[in-house]
């Protein structure tokens, strides 16, 4: 985490660039997507994608590199619990992902002049989203042995999040297999919850999203604590 | 007879790696290893690359499960409760350590905190180690900006944080210059002397490590082929004392002088004026007498008496497998 002290401006630039470019570009595709419903999908999807990129990708690759360079083994030799290690990595990432999560909401609202409801629920939702993504990244980085394979899998997942998951695309517009897959992915619930929060439609669906997201985070922490391989096979 | 209590107790330890490639032959990294390390002992683990040393220390640290055997470290069953071992063992692996993007002093401080030290204790020990290892000029530099040698020294200091009872050091002097190597050996000796730290030392720098090592195990192809004190191993291998001397310019040994020396030991000569006499310890006195009185100091440019080294013992065991035990 402290590495950010020296190059924080680069982190900030890159974490802002991607979601802002998405909010700007996606709304201008074809003849333009200017209706509120589409813009909400673009804005919330960009925020989710930003978290996925900063959390999932970075954490997965970081864990993969640590394994490759033998550093995970060093942490394993210290008298710290696995869960403390997992929480430290994930929380450190949370701080870095925050600007990228917030930027599309503010930028989208200002550029497209749409009223978004910045519900207090967003304060809870944003860390939940980040934790979910980081823990998936942690799991991928931990369970896949090769750093190269980690990068391929994570890139594929990110691509899927944009093009074939209910993050930017409404669930009903996806083919059945993708819908089933979508139900298994935390970003689906994060994106849906964020849309509800921004539209001020807090209700059963929103609470269900939050509950599922929380459950997924707890499950992933449990799985990581139980099966994280920082020992040598 | 060493009456110190046993700190590390290893019995019939076996670890096999699954085979890779077409033939899929499993590789036996540790083959039925048994040994003891006494509390407060510096135990040298010697062996060529691939001998199984690193596999052994990973198992001692609880970082790898053996296929069979027992490991007890300060009374802790390492196989059943690997996490308990980490409380008392400081580990320096061959690979670089994390915390590369922080200052050296901060890296030490954080390591101390992770090892359960209070903030004050961690800061004090970090300062102490920085002073004792002579890395004060680099204390505020980022770890990733250090040279290879300084990085190794900083990593060595990280392994010492928290004052662990047991140290496992894998090649602690890699990449260090002679001065810093000496600093590391002296620090290990001092920790052992003053704090009674038990230390397992894996090194290829046998010649220098001999200064601190009290007990040795030589590993070859996953097995311990010899173990004992350096002195006992030297005796066992029959390692000889060397009397090396060089004659002054234009001087040469006469036939009868050469025969007199050859009667005491084996004579090697790499150059016309340079000789090396390999002697059994009991003939050393006669050989030096012959050198002083028969050849004479006036004809000698230089001479030295070299006792057998642990490195010679290691090389001998490494080249031919023999068995000797404590």
mmCIF file of C-alpha atoms in Angstrom, chain B residues 39-236:
data_model
loop_
_atom_site.group_PDB
_atom_site.id
_atom_site.type_symbol
_atom_site.label_atom_id
_atom_site.label_comp_id
_atom_site.label_asym_id
_atom_site.label_seq_id
_atom_site.Cartn_x
_atom_site.Cartn_y
_atom_site.Cartn_z
ATOM 1 C CA UNK B 39 19.269 -25.417 21.833
ATOM 2 C CA UNK B 40 21.742 -22.610 21.220
ATOM 3 C CA UNK B 41 23.597 -24.519 18.519
ATOM 4 C CA UNK B 42 24.591 -23.198 15.102
ATOM 5 C CA UNK B 43 23.816 -26.044 12.768
ATOM 6 C CA UNK B 44 25.254 -25.886 9.264
ATOM 7 C CA UNK B 45 23.359 -27.567 6.487
ATOM 8 C CA UNK B 46 25.714 -28.139 3.595
ATOM 9 C CA UNK B 47 25.166 -29.706 0.227
ATOM 10 C CA UNK B 48 25.229 -29.096 -3.483
ATOM 11 C CA UNK B 49 22.346 -27.431 -5.330
ATOM 12 C CA UNK B 50 19.377 -29.794 -5.420
ATOM 13 C CA UNK B 51 20.549 -31.771 -2.383
ATOM 14 C CA UNK B 52 17.222 -31.112 -0.629
ATOM 15 C CA UNK B 53 18.272 -28.390 1.838
ATOM 16 C CA UNK B 54 15.585 -25.874 0.928
ATOM 17 C CA UNK B 55 12.863 -28.559 0.990
ATOM 18 C CA UNK B 56 14.042 -29.488 4.467
ATOM 19 C CA UNK B 57 13.904 -25.945 5.803
ATOM 20 C CA UNK B 58 10.469 -25.341 4.283
ATOM 21 C CA UNK B 59 9.265 -28.348 6.268
ATOM 22 C CA UNK B 60 11.003 -27.142 9.428
ATOM 23 C CA UNK B 61 9.147 -23.843 8.997
ATOM 24 C CA UNK B 62 5.818 -25.627 8.524
ATOM 25 C CA UNK B 63 5.550 -24.215 5.021
ATOM 26 C CA UNK B 64 5.474 -27.653 3.448
ATOM 27 C CA UNK B 65 3.974 -30.904 4.674
ATOM 28 C CA UNK B 66 6.213 -33.971 4.608
ATOM 29 C CA UNK B 67 5.051 -37.297 3.190
ATOM 30 C CA UNK B 68 6.251 -39.063 6.323
ATOM 31 C CA UNK B 69 8.242 -38.429 9.464
ATOM 32 C CA UNK B 70 8.192 -36.173 12.494
ATOM 33 C CA UNK B 71 9.439 -32.670 13.196
ATOM 34 C CA UNK B 72 9.493 -31.113 16.629
ATOM 35 C CA UNK B 73 10.772 -27.572 17.130
ATOM 36 C CA UNK B 74 11.095 -26.308 20.699
ATOM 37 C CA UNK B 75 8.480 -28.884 21.678
ATOM 38 C CA UNK B 76 6.049 -27.840 18.945
ATOM 39 C CA UNK B 77 4.790 -30.537 16.605
ATOM 40 C CA UNK B 78 5.476 -28.699 13.352
ATOM 41 C CA UNK B 79 3.395 -31.029 11.198
ATOM 42 C CA UNK B 80 0.263 -30.785 13.334
ATOM 43 C CA UNK B 81 0.556 -27.130 14.355
ATOM 44 C CA UNK B 82 2.665 -25.342 11.746
ATOM 45 C CA UNK B 83 1.349 -21.889 12.724
ATOM 46 C CA UNK B 84 2.842 -22.118 16.228
ATOM 47 C CA UNK B 85 6.364 -22.467 14.833
ATOM 48 C CA UNK B 86 6.129 -19.079 13.173
ATOM 49 C CA UNK B 87 5.961 -17.375 16.579
ATOM 50 C CA UNK B 88 9.498 -18.410 17.438
ATOM 51 C CA UNK B 89 11.353 -18.759 14.141
ATOM 52 C CA UNK B 90 12.969 -16.009 12.099
ATOM 53 C CA UNK B 91 13.338 -16.988 8.466
ATOM 54 C CA UNK B 92 15.532 -15.625 5.702
ATOM 55 C CA UNK B 93 14.664 -17.336 2.424
ATOM 56 C CA UNK B 94 16.882 -17.248 -0.643
ATOM 57 C CA UNK B 95 14.314 -15.134 -2.458
ATOM 58 C CA UNK B 96 13.882 -11.411 -1.877
ATOM 59 C CA UNK B 97 11.462 -10.276 0.779
ATOM 60 C CA UNK B 98 8.398 -8.049 0.454
ATOM 61 C CA UNK B 99 8.134 -4.456 1.674
ATOM 62 C CA UNK B 100 10.272 -3.258 -1.190
ATOM 63 C CA UNK B 101 8.498 0.047 -1.507
ATOM 64 C CA UNK B 102 9.198 1.290 1.985
ATOM 65 C CA UNK B 103 12.299 2.647 3.682
ATOM 66 C CA UNK B 104 14.679 0.134 5.265
ATOM 67 C CA UNK B 105 13.966 1.324 8.806
ATOM 68 C CA UNK B 106 10.232 1.211 8.227
ATOM 69 C CA UNK B 107 10.496 -2.301 6.710
ATOM 70 C CA UNK B 108 12.256 -3.489 9.857
ATOM 71 C CA UNK B 109 9.755 -1.739 12.099
ATOM 72 C CA UNK B 110 6.774 -3.247 10.257
ATOM 73 C CA UNK B 111 8.346 -6.708 10.298
ATOM 74 C CA UNK B 112 8.765 -6.380 14.051
ATOM 75 C CA UNK B 113 5.131 -5.385 14.416
ATOM 76 C CA UNK B 114 4.045 -8.330 12.266
ATOM 77 C CA UNK B 115 6.146 -10.549 14.505
ATOM 78 C CA UNK B 116 4.171 -9.295 17.496
ATOM 79 C CA UNK B 117 6.543 -6.657 18.902
ATOM 80 C CA UNK B 118 5.199 -3.513 20.504
ATOM 81 C CA UNK B 119 5.692 -0.334 18.521
ATOM 82 C CA UNK B 120 8.450 0.846 20.877
ATOM 83 C CA UNK B 121 10.275 -2.484 20.857
ATOM 84 C CA UNK B 122 10.092 -2.742 17.074
ATOM 85 C CA UNK B 123 11.468 0.780 16.628
ATOM 86 C CA UNK B 124 14.263 0.173 19.136
ATOM 87 C CA UNK B 125 15.320 -3.107 17.590
ATOM 88 C CA UNK B 126 15.171 -1.648 14.087
ATOM 89 C CA UNK B 127 17.553 1.161 15.162
ATOM 90 C CA UNK B 128 19.817 -1.277 16.960
ATOM 91 C CA UNK B 129 20.114 -3.591 13.969
ATOM 92 C CA UNK B 130 20.675 -0.709 11.587
ATOM 93 C CA UNK B 131 23.566 0.465 13.787
ATOM 94 C CA UNK B 132 25.053 -2.984 14.346
ATOM 95 C CA UNK B 133 24.880 -3.975 10.699
ATOM 96 C CA UNK B 134 26.302 -0.605 9.627
ATOM 97 C CA UNK B 135 23.445 0.276 7.285
ATOM 98 C CA UNK B 136 22.652 3.643 8.845
ATOM 99 C CA UNK B 137 23.359 5.489 5.601
ATOM 100 C CA UNK B 138 20.678 3.438 3.890
ATOM 101 C CA UNK B 139 18.066 3.424 6.661
ATOM 102 C CA UNK B 140 15.866 5.988 4.951
ATOM 103 C CA UNK B 141 16.303 4.620 1.441
ATOM 104 C CA UNK B 142 13.587 2.596 -0.206
ATOM 105 C CA UNK B 143 14.319 -1.114 -0.074
ATOM 106 C CA UNK B 144 13.848 -1.505 -3.845
ATOM 107 C CA UNK B 145 16.539 1.131 -4.441
ATOM 108 C CA UNK B 146 19.225 -0.790 -2.560
ATOM 109 C CA UNK B 147 22.089 -2.632 -4.216
ATOM 110 C CA UNK B 148 21.967 -6.449 -4.162
ATOM 111 C CA UNK B 149 24.278 -6.676 -1.156
ATOM 112 C CA UNK B 150 22.517 -3.991 0.858
ATOM 113 C CA UNK B 151 19.167 -5.591 0.075
ATOM 114 C CA UNK B 152 20.417 -8.917 1.401
ATOM 115 C CA UNK B 153 21.669 -7.218 4.540
ATOM 116 C CA UNK B 154 18.319 -5.458 5.042
ATOM 117 C CA UNK B 155 16.513 -8.789 4.523
ATOM 118 C CA UNK B 156 18.854 -10.414 7.040
ATOM 119 C CA UNK B 157 17.923 -7.695 9.535
ATOM 120 C CA UNK B 158 14.222 -8.345 8.841
ATOM 121 C CA UNK B 159 14.749 -12.017 9.736
ATOM 122 C CA UNK B 160 16.167 -10.946 13.107
ATOM 123 C CA UNK B 161 13.232 -8.709 14.031
ATOM 124 C CA UNK B 162 11.300 -9.851 17.076
ATOM 125 C CA UNK B 163 14.363 -11.576 18.520
ATOM 126 C CA UNK B 164 13.327 -15.074 17.402
ATOM 127 C CA UNK B 165 14.551 -18.037 19.465
ATOM 128 C CA UNK B 166 15.371 -19.978 16.319
ATOM 129 C CA UNK B 167 16.814 -18.618 13.093
ATOM 130 C CA UNK B 168 16.647 -20.385 9.765
ATOM 131 C CA UNK B 169 18.934 -18.638 7.325
ATOM 132 C CA UNK B 170 19.146 -19.763 3.718
ATOM 133 C CA UNK B 171 22.336 -18.394 2.168
ATOM 134 C CA UNK B 172 22.532 -15.261 4.340
ATOM 135 C CA UNK B 173 25.751 -14.005 2.744
ATOM 136 C CA UNK B 174 24.699 -14.280 -0.912
ATOM 137 C CA UNK B 175 25.700 -11.181 -2.877
ATOM 138 C CA UNK B 176 27.556 -9.634 0.082
ATOM 139 C CA UNK B 177 31.062 -8.225 -0.183
ATOM 140 C CA UNK B 178 33.740 -9.632 2.178
ATOM 141 C CA UNK B 179 33.249 -6.835 4.715
ATOM 142 C CA UNK B 180 29.495 -7.302 4.945
ATOM 143 C CA UNK B 181 29.873 -11.082 5.017
ATOM 144 C CA UNK B 182 32.035 -10.686 8.092
ATOM 145 C CA UNK B 183 29.410 -8.418 9.673
ATOM 146 C CA UNK B 184 26.765 -11.117 9.113
ATOM 147 C CA UNK B 185 28.905 -13.951 10.528
ATOM 148 C CA UNK B 186 29.757 -11.836 13.569
ATOM 149 C CA UNK B 187 26.107 -10.983 14.127
ATOM 150 C CA UNK B 188 25.109 -14.664 13.962
ATOM 151 C CA UNK B 189 27.890 -15.584 16.384
ATOM 152 C CA UNK B 190 26.909 -12.774 18.763
ATOM 153 C CA UNK B 191 23.210 -13.657 18.755
ATOM 154 C CA UNK B 192 24.167 -17.239 19.491
ATOM 155 C CA UNK B 193 26.596 -16.282 22.240
ATOM 156 C CA UNK B 194 24.583 -13.561 23.953
ATOM 157 C CA UNK B 195 20.987 -14.659 23.372
ATOM 158 C CA UNK B 196 21.445 -18.394 22.941
ATOM 159 C CA UNK B 197 19.751 -18.324 19.536
ATOM 160 C CA UNK B 198 19.547 -21.683 17.776
ATOM 161 C CA UNK B 199 20.435 -21.301 14.134
ATOM 162 C CA UNK B 200 20.112 -23.467 11.063
ATOM 163 C CA UNK B 201 22.435 -22.126 8.461
ATOM 164 C CA UNK B 202 22.280 -23.163 4.830
ATOM 165 C CA UNK B 203 25.288 -21.912 2.973
ATOM 166 C CA UNK B 204 27.701 -22.630 0.178
ATOM 167 C CA UNK B 205 30.212 -20.294 1.761
ATOM 168 C CA UNK B 206 31.589 -23.124 3.849
ATOM 169 C CA UNK B 207 35.022 -21.641 4.377
ATOM 170 C CA UNK B 208 33.629 -18.558 6.130
ATOM 171 C CA UNK B 209 30.716 -20.292 7.842
ATOM 172 C CA UNK B 210 33.181 -22.575 9.588
ATOM 173 C CA UNK B 211 33.873 -19.705 11.969
ATOM 174 C CA UNK B 212 30.407 -19.984 13.457
ATOM 175 C CA UNK B 213 29.135 -23.483 12.701
ATOM 176 C CA UNK B 214 29.153 -25.835 15.686
ATOM 177 C CA UNK B 215 27.520 -28.851 14.099
ATOM 178 C CA UNK B 216 27.234 -29.875 10.471
ATOM 179 C CA UNK B 217 25.062 -32.070 8.301
ATOM 180 C CA UNK B 218 26.150 -32.716 4.735
ATOM 181 C CA UNK B 219 23.271 -33.510 2.369
ATOM 182 C CA UNK B 220 23.480 -35.295 -0.919
ATOM 183 C CA UNK B 221 20.591 -36.447 -3.131
ATOM 184 C CA UNK B 222 18.045 -35.912 -0.360
ATOM 185 C CA UNK B 223 19.985 -37.770 2.309
ATOM 186 C CA UNK B 224 22.262 -36.746 5.141
ATOM 187 C CA UNK B 225 25.538 -38.408 4.227
ATOM 188 C CA UNK B 226 27.493 -37.076 7.193
ATOM 189 C CA UNK B 227 26.850 -35.198 10.396
ATOM 190 C CA UNK B 228 28.871 -34.230 13.412
ATOM 191 C CA UNK B 229 31.030 -31.408 14.699
ATOM 192 C CA UNK B 230 33.387 -29.881 12.121
ATOM 193 C CA UNK B 231 36.322 -31.342 14.061
ATOM 194 C CA UNK B 232 34.833 -34.839 14.121
ATOM 195 C CA UNK B 233 34.120 -34.757 10.411
ATOM 196 C CA UNK B 234 37.648 -33.596 9.659
ATOM 197 C CA UNK B 235 39.014 -36.463 11.693
ATOM 198 C CA UNK B 236 36.684 -38.924 10.050
#
